[in-house]
């Protein structure tokens, strides 16, 4: 775009761009931090985030229950483990595996922990990912969990956006930047190589190559619960949602005859599990609906993966969707959504058929799978709702026992609020569900300060979860909070997503606007008291809402947003999302993107609701230029706005709890000033 006056802000570390960001930060912090509410909000948020009584969520590993913990003493965090018996107690005893704060000091680096990948089945050796400042790009180092030290002369992969899988003790499958011409337009690798211990990266053997036009390629190993390898394969991500699976066999690579919208999940009970995100007719002329889970007999599949017969495990009914699944040693755990309410089931394969048994978790809550064991039939669930503190439940499928292990303390007084599930009618007549959390004794006269939150993309579902700091900083003031389940998300399965992507993406924005209008029609709130909030794709959502219907809103919190959709494929990892939005380099697709791209829709003659735009210099997923350019254009138009750029975090909310508390305090100080003050 030759008429774009703010291209210079696309240079992430450019001196001029950084100087501009620092000046904007100074202005924003000067206003918001001088508000007496800011300090109170910050302290309240930090006390909740750093509470010693908050739940330490764990994974179920062979050596114990593992957790990554951050607080005022462990700012960067500590990776640690305990036993199930200790975890049941009020004050578990933890064994430190890796102290990231100490490591950062020792190496004088701004390390952010991105997790680890064990070598099964022993789980002594681990590949640990460490990011500089919170970027998606990370370095990978081999770690010995017995000696609790990095392995001398062990595997080491320098900083980059990469995917690594263990084959065995001395071999890895690695997708990374191998040099010129090995990254896609989105900045991800499309070449997979086998790397041997002590082998220089330059000598790794190429085993798979995708195309530069792909999103990325990755290598995987298909193992059973005992750690036995049954296949190695590569997944070539053609787009955000389409992929090809290639299995490496002794007689050469075989491209599986799966649909492009499918994913291999794992093994259980001698069955290979595959999830389908589109309607598909298998090689045996058996039809399966989008959103189904199917399985193959493993022995038959290994003998001939192209002719093996698939059978149904789960098929969604009307208003249903498969939410999550985990494999244990002998069983399959599913959580299933029905009208955005979730339930859990244990599935077992026996005598040629799958049987499903409900797990008796609390009703009218959101049930999410947080951990599963591959050496026993055990799983852990988080059970939550907007006003009910999250609890952790432990399930043993073999004994059919179910125990509540942990419960989050109340972070706010929820007694004065109620939750309702309502529906709005979108422009094309589709019913759009949303959750309203409002004061119990509300007067429906349009005076309740209300924040409307949404996402609506990438088949991601927004499900009820405890509001925690939002409850303390927002609901306790007598305000309302709304979560909209928009098309483009996954609340009703793949079709709900497919209904609003590419040429039909405007439906997501229409749905959001319809919910806003419904809130006003019901006199829950009014344009003077209504604000919108969203991040990443949700930031684009908010940008579209306030540029298409600015008169509906008086506040907008825009977090790490997409905004300039005519240049998004040239910024950060944007090219990887062409499957969601389309390609602005193609005239037909550019036309539909241009109709809503918020950056271009900021024009003379309209008044926008003085948004708060938050970005991150270190965000290597959604480029900070989106937010920077939005703020700069608003300034050029003489419009009011607030802009804050965090120089240390990546695409996540924050790199540590203090940064997150600061972000929350800024957001809710801003929202209170815009929506609550007379």
XYZ file of C-alpha atoms in Angstrom:
678
model
C 0.000 0.000 0.000
C 1.775 3.113 -1.223
C -0.559 5.415 0.727
C 0.232 3.827 4.106
C 1.979 6.521 6.122
C 2.884 4.169 8.964
C 4.851 1.362 7.295
C 7.874 2.445 9.358
C 6.126 1.061 12.455
C 6.439 -2.436 10.975
C 10.162 -2.482 11.795
C 9.882 -4.294 15.137
C 13.147 -3.100 16.685
C 13.478 0.047 14.588
C 14.741 3.014 16.601
C 11.950 5.254 15.432
C 9.254 2.637 16.100
C 10.562 1.845 19.581
C 10.876 5.534 20.452
C 7.285 6.025 19.298
C 6.116 3.064 21.429
C 7.935 4.351 24.541
C 6.361 7.783 24.114
C 2.909 6.210 23.727
C 3.479 4.050 26.820
C 4.439 7.105 28.821
C 1.226 8.902 27.830
C -1.008 5.898 28.540
C 0.595 4.983 31.856
C 0.547 8.634 32.878
C -3.240 8.744 32.513
C -4.292 5.282 33.668
C -1.810 4.773 36.499
C -2.681 8.171 37.965
C -6.304 7.042 38.356
C -6.816 6.020 42.009
C -8.470 2.785 40.859
C -5.300 1.576 39.129
C -3.267 0.864 42.274
C -6.209 -0.869 43.933
C -6.886 -2.990 40.834
C -3.220 -3.903 40.466
C -2.907 -5.034 44.083
C -6.175 -6.977 43.932
C -5.225 -8.708 40.686
C -1.735 -9.546 41.917
C -3.047 -10.957 45.189
C -5.341 -13.309 43.255
C -2.715 -14.289 40.684
C -0.058 -14.931 43.347
C -2.363 -16.540 45.889
C -0.700 -19.437 47.656
C -4.114 -21.151 47.661
C -4.554 -21.135 43.886
C -4.569 -24.544 42.249
C -1.224 -25.954 41.076
C -2.372 -27.685 37.887
C -0.419 -30.847 37.161
C 0.322 -33.388 34.456
C 0.324 -37.108 35.245
C 3.817 -38.349 34.423
C 5.519 -41.648 35.194
C 7.730 -40.045 37.826
C 4.937 -38.168 39.561
C 2.584 -35.207 39.222
C 4.356 -32.250 37.606
C 3.571 -28.546 37.793
C 5.028 -25.250 36.617
C 4.618 -22.573 39.285
C 5.079 -18.803 39.344
C 4.688 -16.416 42.291
C 6.355 -13.355 43.816
C 9.469 -15.405 44.617
C 9.497 -17.539 41.466
C 8.788 -14.783 38.948
C 9.944 -16.801 35.920
C 8.808 -20.024 37.509
C 9.870 -23.396 38.853
C 9.206 -26.782 37.261
C 8.516 -29.272 40.032
C 6.911 -32.617 40.912
C 5.106 -34.313 43.779
C 3.214 -37.538 44.478
C -0.540 -38.050 44.290
C -0.722 -38.477 48.066
C 1.167 -35.241 48.673
C -0.958 -33.463 46.067
C -4.103 -34.471 47.959
C -2.827 -32.577 51.025
C -3.356 -28.886 51.673
C 0.380 -28.136 51.471
C 2.088 -30.628 49.136
C 5.828 -31.210 49.303
C 7.406 -30.394 45.965
C 10.672 -31.567 44.460
C 12.281 -28.994 42.153
C 13.181 -30.217 38.670
C 14.303 -26.883 37.184
C 14.389 -23.385 38.695
C 13.995 -21.055 35.716
C 14.733 -17.923 37.788
C 18.052 -19.360 38.916
C 18.867 -20.472 35.360
C 18.115 -16.994 33.992
C 20.426 -15.411 36.579
C 23.194 -17.959 35.998
C 23.079 -17.487 32.221
C 22.099 -13.786 32.244
C 19.189 -14.467 29.885
C 15.522 -13.458 29.892
C 14.366 -17.090 29.865
C 10.680 -17.968 29.605
C 9.862 -21.681 30.073
C 7.952 -23.245 27.161
C 7.713 -26.751 28.577
C 9.445 -30.059 27.990
C 9.070 -33.276 26.004
C 10.040 -36.586 27.632
C 11.656 -39.612 26.008
C 9.208 -42.484 26.708
C 8.902 -44.784 28.485
C 11.538 -44.037 31.134
C 11.002 -40.259 31.048
C 14.452 -39.508 32.391
C 15.646 -37.471 29.415
C 13.670 -34.397 28.405
C 13.904 -31.768 25.679
C 13.296 -28.386 27.316
C 12.190 -25.313 25.328
C 13.358 -21.907 26.535
C 12.228 -18.664 24.912
C 14.034 -15.329 25.062
C 11.441 -12.926 26.453
C 8.346 -14.970 25.584
C 8.645 -15.266 21.798
C 7.234 -18.351 20.078
C 10.758 -19.034 18.850
C 12.702 -21.030 21.432
C 15.929 -22.966 21.898
C 15.756 -26.672 22.777
C 18.167 -28.341 25.218
C 18.431 -31.880 26.531
C 17.896 -32.238 30.281
C 18.478 -35.168 32.650
C 15.615 -35.326 35.183
C 17.586 -37.606 37.517
C 20.659 -35.411 37.841
C 18.548 -32.270 37.223
C 21.184 -30.877 34.907
C 21.432 -30.169 31.217
C 23.149 -33.048 29.460
C 26.767 -32.235 28.671
C 27.166 -32.384 24.865
C 23.487 -33.383 24.681
C 21.022 -32.403 22.007
C 20.925 -28.639 21.490
C 18.864 -26.752 18.909
C 19.440 -22.991 18.644
C 16.646 -20.434 18.863
C 13.893 -20.807 16.275
C 10.314 -21.765 15.549
C 10.768 -25.519 15.528
C 9.119 -28.859 16.253
C 11.040 -31.753 17.795
C 10.020 -35.366 18.522
C 12.039 -38.111 20.187
C 12.532 -41.288 18.154
C 14.845 -42.968 20.653
C 17.683 -42.003 22.965
C 19.985 -41.139 20.082
C 17.606 -39.827 17.387
C 15.216 -36.915 16.969
C 12.810 -35.813 14.248
C 13.410 -32.083 13.825
C 11.624 -29.439 11.759
C 13.403 -26.075 11.936
C 15.235 -23.440 9.907
C 17.902 -25.480 8.083
C 19.163 -22.516 6.094
C 18.036 -20.488 3.108
C 14.853 -21.741 1.476
C 13.644 -24.016 4.300
C 11.003 -21.757 5.882
C 7.479 -21.124 4.660
C 6.131 -17.654 3.960
C 4.698 -17.755 7.502
C 8.190 -18.308 8.954
C 7.732 -21.964 9.949
C 9.811 -24.954 8.794
C 8.667 -27.244 5.986
C 11.656 -29.633 6.027
C 11.863 -32.502 8.560
C 15.200 -34.193 9.254
C 16.448 -36.991 11.461
C 19.166 -35.754 13.813
C 21.459 -38.203 15.599
C 23.198 -37.651 18.906
C 26.479 -35.730 18.581
C 25.688 -35.000 14.929
C 26.062 -31.412 13.671
C 22.824 -29.895 12.388
C 24.440 -29.634 8.961
C 24.674 -33.452 8.770
C 21.073 -34.270 9.735
C 19.342 -36.508 7.167
C 16.304 -35.096 5.372
C 13.299 -37.427 5.573
C 10.436 -35.165 4.467
C 9.948 -31.940 2.562
C 6.708 -30.031 2.191
C 6.193 -26.936 0.060
C 7.232 -23.304 0.695
C 3.570 -22.375 0.292
C 2.549 -24.633 3.230
C 2.043 -23.369 6.759
C 4.577 -25.829 8.218
C 5.653 -29.467 8.440
C 6.347 -31.549 11.557
C 7.592 -35.040 12.335
C 5.849 -37.371 14.799
C 6.249 -40.782 16.416
C 3.221 -43.015 17.049
C 3.727 -44.856 20.361
C 1.570 -47.027 22.582
C 1.333 -46.674 26.365
C 4.389 -48.907 26.819
C 6.516 -46.654 24.647
C 6.667 -49.074 21.700
C 6.900 -47.351 18.322
C 4.316 -48.362 15.715
C 4.987 -45.684 13.094
C 6.863 -42.502 12.354
C 5.173 -39.928 10.177
C 5.119 -36.333 9.025
C 2.227 -33.919 8.947
C 2.301 -31.363 6.179
C 0.050 -28.440 7.174
C -1.163 -27.114 3.831
C -3.233 -24.405 5.535
C -4.386 -23.573 9.042
C -6.921 -26.409 8.849
C -5.824 -28.726 6.028
C -3.020 -31.242 6.219
C -1.545 -34.370 4.697
C -0.221 -37.322 6.703
C 2.777 -39.249 5.328
C 3.852 -42.466 7.082
C 7.448 -43.661 6.711
C 7.440 -47.395 5.910
C 10.294 -49.776 5.033
C 9.158 -49.725 1.396
C 8.997 -45.927 1.308
C 6.731 -43.055 2.395
C 2.969 -43.530 2.092
C 0.525 -40.616 1.941
C -2.538 -41.658 3.942
C -5.966 -41.496 2.321
C -7.385 -39.341 5.114
C -9.360 -36.184 4.387
C -7.380 -32.945 4.593
C -9.289 -31.865 7.696
C -8.302 -34.765 9.944
C -5.795 -35.493 12.700
C -4.213 -38.680 14.041
C -4.788 -38.655 17.799
C -3.082 -41.704 19.277
C -3.464 -45.358 20.242
C -5.665 -47.118 22.779
C -6.834 -50.716 23.082
C -5.077 -51.736 19.866
C -6.932 -49.022 17.935
C -5.595 -45.992 16.057
C -7.755 -42.904 16.646
C -8.428 -40.231 14.026
C -10.467 -37.052 14.451
C -12.425 -35.726 11.446
C -13.223 -32.068 10.865
C -15.096 -32.642 7.609
C -17.600 -35.127 6.208
C -15.752 -38.106 4.754
C -16.421 -41.388 3.030
C -13.737 -43.963 3.861
C -12.221 -46.617 1.613
C -15.014 -49.029 2.626
C -17.680 -46.560 1.420
C -18.608 -45.793 5.025
C -19.698 -42.208 5.588
C -18.647 -40.197 8.649
C -19.898 -36.762 9.653
C -17.673 -33.784 10.403
C -16.762 -33.677 14.095
C -16.623 -37.482 14.405
C -13.945 -39.615 16.001
C -13.084 -42.851 14.166
C -10.671 -45.736 14.795
C -8.743 -48.423 12.925
C -7.525 -51.814 14.048
C -3.820 -51.089 14.577
C -2.521 -54.403 13.206
C -4.659 -54.068 10.074
C -3.627 -50.440 9.618
C 0.078 -51.243 9.982
C -0.207 -53.998 7.391
C -1.884 -51.719 4.837
C -2.824 -48.197 5.977
C -4.568 -47.436 2.671
C -7.047 -50.330 2.859
C -7.673 -50.607 6.601
C -11.364 -50.212 7.542
C -12.420 -47.339 9.804
C -15.204 -47.604 12.363
C -17.074 -44.968 14.353
C -16.190 -44.076 17.953
C -18.207 -40.873 18.388
C -20.474 -38.798 16.146
C -21.938 -35.471 17.348
C -25.671 -34.917 17.432
C -27.451 -31.585 16.840
C -25.859 -28.712 18.837
C -23.121 -31.124 19.986
C -19.351 -31.030 19.544
C -16.375 -33.084 20.625
C -14.513 -30.723 22.937
C -11.429 -32.612 24.101
C -10.003 -36.103 24.381
C -7.131 -37.862 26.099
C -5.827 -41.420 25.860
C -5.002 -43.388 29.026
C -3.476 -46.877 29.155
C -6.651 -48.771 28.203
C -9.344 -46.138 27.764
C -10.324 -42.972 25.982
C -11.644 -39.928 27.862
C -13.891 -37.490 25.973
C -15.508 -34.211 26.926
C -18.543 -33.385 24.792
C -20.317 -30.045 24.415
C -24.069 -29.774 24.089
C -25.306 -26.212 23.622
C -21.992 -25.027 25.146
C -22.503 -27.181 28.276
C -19.965 -29.965 28.788
C -19.943 -33.531 30.080
C -17.246 -36.193 30.308
C -17.299 -39.855 29.252
C -14.930 -42.799 29.385
C -14.838 -44.932 26.212
C -13.473 -48.481 26.056
C -13.032 -50.859 23.142
C -14.001 -54.442 23.896
C -15.249 -57.373 21.816
C -15.296 -55.323 18.625
C -17.284 -52.356 19.910
C -16.867 -49.070 21.772
C -18.854 -48.482 24.950
C -19.330 -45.098 26.636
C -19.864 -44.488 30.356
C -20.663 -41.016 31.769
C -18.302 -39.627 34.423
C -20.410 -38.205 37.253
C -18.822 -34.752 37.491
C -20.879 -31.747 38.704
C -23.581 -30.672 36.243
C -24.077 -27.227 34.678
C -20.343 -26.596 34.662
C -17.569 -26.562 32.117
C -15.573 -29.800 32.342
C -12.105 -29.716 30.801
C -9.491 -32.446 30.635
C -6.234 -31.251 32.149
C -4.196 -34.459 32.499
C -4.170 -38.148 31.643
C -1.837 -41.027 32.454
C -0.494 -43.455 29.860
C 0.567 -46.046 32.457
C -2.846 -46.275 34.174
C -6.469 -45.427 33.424
C -6.418 -42.146 35.294
C -7.299 -38.596 34.328
C -7.798 -35.193 35.922
C -10.471 -32.610 35.156
C -10.929 -28.928 35.865
C -14.572 -28.173 36.689
C -15.570 -24.534 36.505
C -18.209 -21.936 35.784
C -18.177 -18.149 35.642
C -19.141 -17.712 39.302
C -18.021 -21.055 40.742
C -14.322 -21.395 41.647
C -12.498 -24.022 39.636
C -11.987 -27.422 41.225
C -9.729 -30.298 40.191
C -11.121 -33.827 40.121
C -9.225 -37.118 39.899
C -10.789 -40.033 38.028
C -9.679 -43.670 38.064
C -11.477 -45.563 35.286
C -10.423 -48.967 36.585
C -11.931 -48.507 40.058
C -14.517 -45.954 38.781
C -13.552 -43.671 41.664
C -13.947 -39.907 41.404
C -12.429 -37.487 43.941
C -12.311 -33.719 44.273
C -8.649 -32.940 45.026
C -8.368 -29.148 44.914
C -10.590 -26.105 44.849
C -9.736 -22.515 44.010
C -10.562 -20.092 46.834
C -13.211 -17.489 46.095
C -11.553 -14.531 44.398
C -14.631 -12.312 44.590
C -18.106 -12.125 46.095
C -20.341 -13.891 43.558
C -23.493 -13.822 45.689
C -24.866 -10.740 43.948
C -24.566 -12.104 40.412
C -26.330 -14.703 38.263
C -25.473 -16.380 34.953
C -27.933 -16.653 32.073
C -27.534 -18.236 28.649
C -29.348 -16.111 26.077
C -29.504 -15.956 22.289
C -29.277 -13.153 19.768
C -30.402 -13.309 16.153
C -27.670 -12.503 13.652
C -28.186 -10.661 10.377
C -28.879 -13.891 8.442
C -31.310 -15.231 11.077
C -28.887 -17.604 12.837
C -29.298 -17.882 16.628
C -26.091 -16.926 18.431
C -25.832 -18.083 22.071
C -24.105 -15.978 24.679
C -23.553 -16.075 28.434
C -24.549 -13.045 30.493
C -23.101 -12.633 33.992
C -25.119 -9.841 35.587
C -26.140 -8.426 38.967
C -28.892 -10.535 40.509
C -31.110 -7.529 41.240
C -30.410 -5.712 37.985
C -32.793 -3.033 36.809
C -33.195 -3.398 33.076
C -32.995 0.270 32.256
C -29.823 0.248 30.159
C -27.534 1.435 32.948
C -25.370 -1.625 33.711
C -21.723 -1.128 32.650
C -21.111 -4.206 30.493
C -18.062 -5.751 28.830
C -18.700 -8.028 25.842
C -15.965 -10.591 25.109
C -15.579 -12.700 21.973
C -13.173 -14.566 19.714
C -14.953 -16.372 16.860
C -12.151 -17.983 14.902
C -9.943 -21.007 14.219
C -12.596 -23.438 15.563
C -11.687 -22.370 19.140
C -14.510 -22.576 21.692
C -15.142 -20.048 24.472
C -16.358 -22.099 27.434
C -17.394 -21.036 30.941
C -14.495 -20.628 33.354
C -14.128 -18.916 36.718
C -13.766 -15.175 36.218
C -11.311 -14.696 39.105
C -9.617 -11.290 38.746
C -12.367 -10.112 36.358
C -14.892 -10.806 39.094
C -12.938 -8.766 41.635
C -12.041 -5.865 39.334
C -15.283 -5.687 37.359
C -18.264 -7.706 38.607
C -17.939 -6.640 42.258
C -18.501 -3.045 41.145
C -22.038 -4.043 40.104
C -21.131 -4.527 36.452
C -21.919 -7.224 33.852
C -19.716 -9.460 31.697
C -20.781 -11.230 28.496
C -19.157 -14.048 26.518
C -20.434 -14.549 22.951
C -20.217 -17.926 21.176
C -19.756 -16.675 17.624
C -19.573 -18.514 14.338
C -15.966 -19.100 13.421
C -15.443 -20.756 16.815
C -15.841 -24.428 17.626
C -18.724 -24.457 20.101
C -20.905 -26.484 17.718
C -18.178 -28.359 15.889
C -16.461 -27.901 12.504
C -19.606 -26.615 10.757
C -19.837 -23.684 13.204
C -16.308 -22.748 12.199
C -16.803 -23.336 8.481
C -19.840 -21.047 8.482
C -17.643 -17.981 9.106
C -14.253 -18.098 7.440
C -12.747 -16.769 4.240
C -15.448 -15.239 2.076
C -18.013 -15.501 4.908
C -15.828 -14.123 7.748
C -18.146 -11.109 8.017
C -20.626 -13.420 9.744
C -18.373 -13.472 12.817
C -18.507 -9.684 13.034
C -22.280 -9.734 12.356
C -22.796 -12.229 15.204
C -20.835 -10.055 17.639
C -22.748 -6.934 16.643
C -26.019 -8.883 16.987
C -25.149 -9.791 20.589
C -24.333 -6.147 21.332
C -27.674 -5.063 19.851
C -29.486 -7.772 21.808
C -27.969 -6.548 25.084
C -29.152 -3.052 24.262
C -32.603 -4.250 23.107
C -33.091 -6.119 26.393
C -32.053 -2.896 28.196
C -29.337 -4.740 30.056
C -27.005 -1.979 28.942
C -26.779 0.914 26.472
C -24.140 2.194 24.033
C -22.923 4.606 26.725
C -22.271 1.667 29.083
C -21.164 -1.041 26.629
C -17.553 -1.986 25.936
C -15.962 -4.782 23.905
C -12.844 -6.834 24.622
C -10.840 -9.404 22.679
C -7.319 -10.554 21.852
C -5.495 -11.739 18.714
C -8.324 -12.899 16.385
C -10.546 -11.403 19.105
C -8.656 -8.123 18.663
C -9.560 -8.210 14.978
C -13.149 -8.920 16.057
C -13.197 -5.838 18.273
C -11.560 -3.770 15.529
C -14.250 -4.847 13.057
C -17.022 -4.114 15.566
C -15.905 -0.571 16.409
C -15.210 0.375 12.784
C -18.481 -1.062 11.453
C -20.745 0.038 14.319
C -18.850 2.581 16.457
C -22.107 4.047 17.793
C -22.832 0.831 19.734
C -19.816 1.075 22.047
C -18.113 3.458 24.438
C -15.020 1.345 25.181
C -12.853 -1.198 23.355
C -9.990 -3.238 24.779
C -7.926 -4.563 21.866
C -5.242 -7.078 22.894
C -2.354 -8.157 20.584
C -4.659 -7.638 17.589
C -4.711 -8.321 13.902
C -5.754 -5.019 12.339
C -4.212 -4.353 8.915
C -5.682 -7.343 7.084
C -4.409 -6.200 3.679
C -0.829 -6.685 4.902
C -1.326 -9.387 7.545
C 0.358 -12.106 5.459
C 3.558 -10.016 5.418
C 3.630 -9.511 9.193
C 4.687 -12.061 11.835
C 3.178 -15.493 11.285
C 0.275 -14.011 9.317
C 0.682 -16.159 6.207
C -0.194 -19.221 8.292
C -3.768 -17.908 8.692
C -4.696 -17.646 5.024
C -6.962 -20.648 5.596
C -9.002 -18.567 8.052
C -9.151 -15.224 6.259
C -8.061 -15.647 2.643
C -5.098 -14.209 0.762
C -5.009 -10.454 0.054
C -2.593 -11.168 -2.835
C -5.508 -12.767 -4.729
C -7.873 -10.123 -6.101
C -11.121 -11.949 -5.313
C -10.048 -12.694 -1.748
C -8.586 -9.241 -1.213
C -12.025 -7.843 -2.079
C -13.776 -9.638 0.771
C -10.957 -8.855 3.249
C -10.958 -5.187 2.242
C -14.620 -4.906 3.153
C -13.830 -5.359 6.850
C -10.085 -4.740 7.444
C -10.236 -2.405 10.492
C -7.068 -0.447 9.698
C -8.438 0.724 6.369
C -11.871 1.357 7.936
C -10.505 4.000 10.304
C -11.682 7.065 8.385
C -12.400 10.763 8.704
C -15.887 11.644 9.892
C -16.484 8.793 12.345
C -15.981 8.850 16.101
C -14.543 5.678 17.607
C -14.823 4.636 21.266
C -11.278 5.703 22.330
C -9.844 2.151 22.373
C -7.128 0.770 24.633
C -4.689 -1.098 22.361
C -2.201 -3.496 23.957
C 0.660 -5.130 22.050
C 4.048 -6.731 22.648
C 7.400 -6.010 21.038
C 8.391 -9.662 21.470
C 5.240 -11.038 19.834
C 6.534 -13.102 16.905
C 3.074 -14.475 16.136
C 0.865 -11.388 15.692
C 3.211 -8.570 14.704
C 3.039 -5.481 16.981
C 2.716 -3.290 13.886
C -1.012 -4.110 13.749
C -1.629 -2.346 17.046
C 1.016 0.320 16.461
C -0.435 1.356 13.107
C -3.990 1.382 14.466
C -2.941 3.807 17.222
C -0.908 5.975 14.859
C -3.802 6.247 12.396
C -6.222 7.150 15.183
C -3.786 9.885 16.233
C -3.597 11.185 12.647
C -7.408 11.291 12.543
C -7.484 13.302 15.768
C -9.221 10.468 17.604
C -8.715 9.569 21.263
C -7.015 6.261 22.111
C -4.664 4.593 24.595
C -1.695 2.476 23.510
C 0.564 0.254 25.583
C 3.356 -1.985 24.278
C 5.025 -4.460 26.607
C 8.637 -4.970 25.559
C 9.158 -8.316 27.341
C 6.256 -10.607 26.593
C 5.279 -12.727 23.613
C 1.802 -13.433 22.262
C 0.577 -14.695 25.647
C -0.991 -12.366 28.184
C 2.309 -11.748 29.965
C 5.642 -13.359 30.734
C 5.063 -13.275 34.500
C 2.312 -12.639 37.017
C 3.292 -9.044 37.782
C 3.071 -8.124 34.098
C -0.311 -9.843 33.883
C -1.566 -7.964 36.961
C -0.408 -4.705 35.392
C -2.260 -5.520 32.176
C -5.467 -6.333 34.063
C -5.199 -3.150 36.122
C -4.714 -1.037 32.992
C -7.662 -2.705 31.244
C -10.141 -2.384 34.086
C -9.050 1.117 35.056
C -9.687 2.085 31.434
C -13.032 0.240 31.325
C -14.161 1.855 34.592
C -13.237 5.333 33.342
C -15.109 4.824 30.077
C -18.187 2.923 31.230
C -18.730 3.603 34.938
C -17.818 7.232 35.519
C -20.516 9.804 35.026
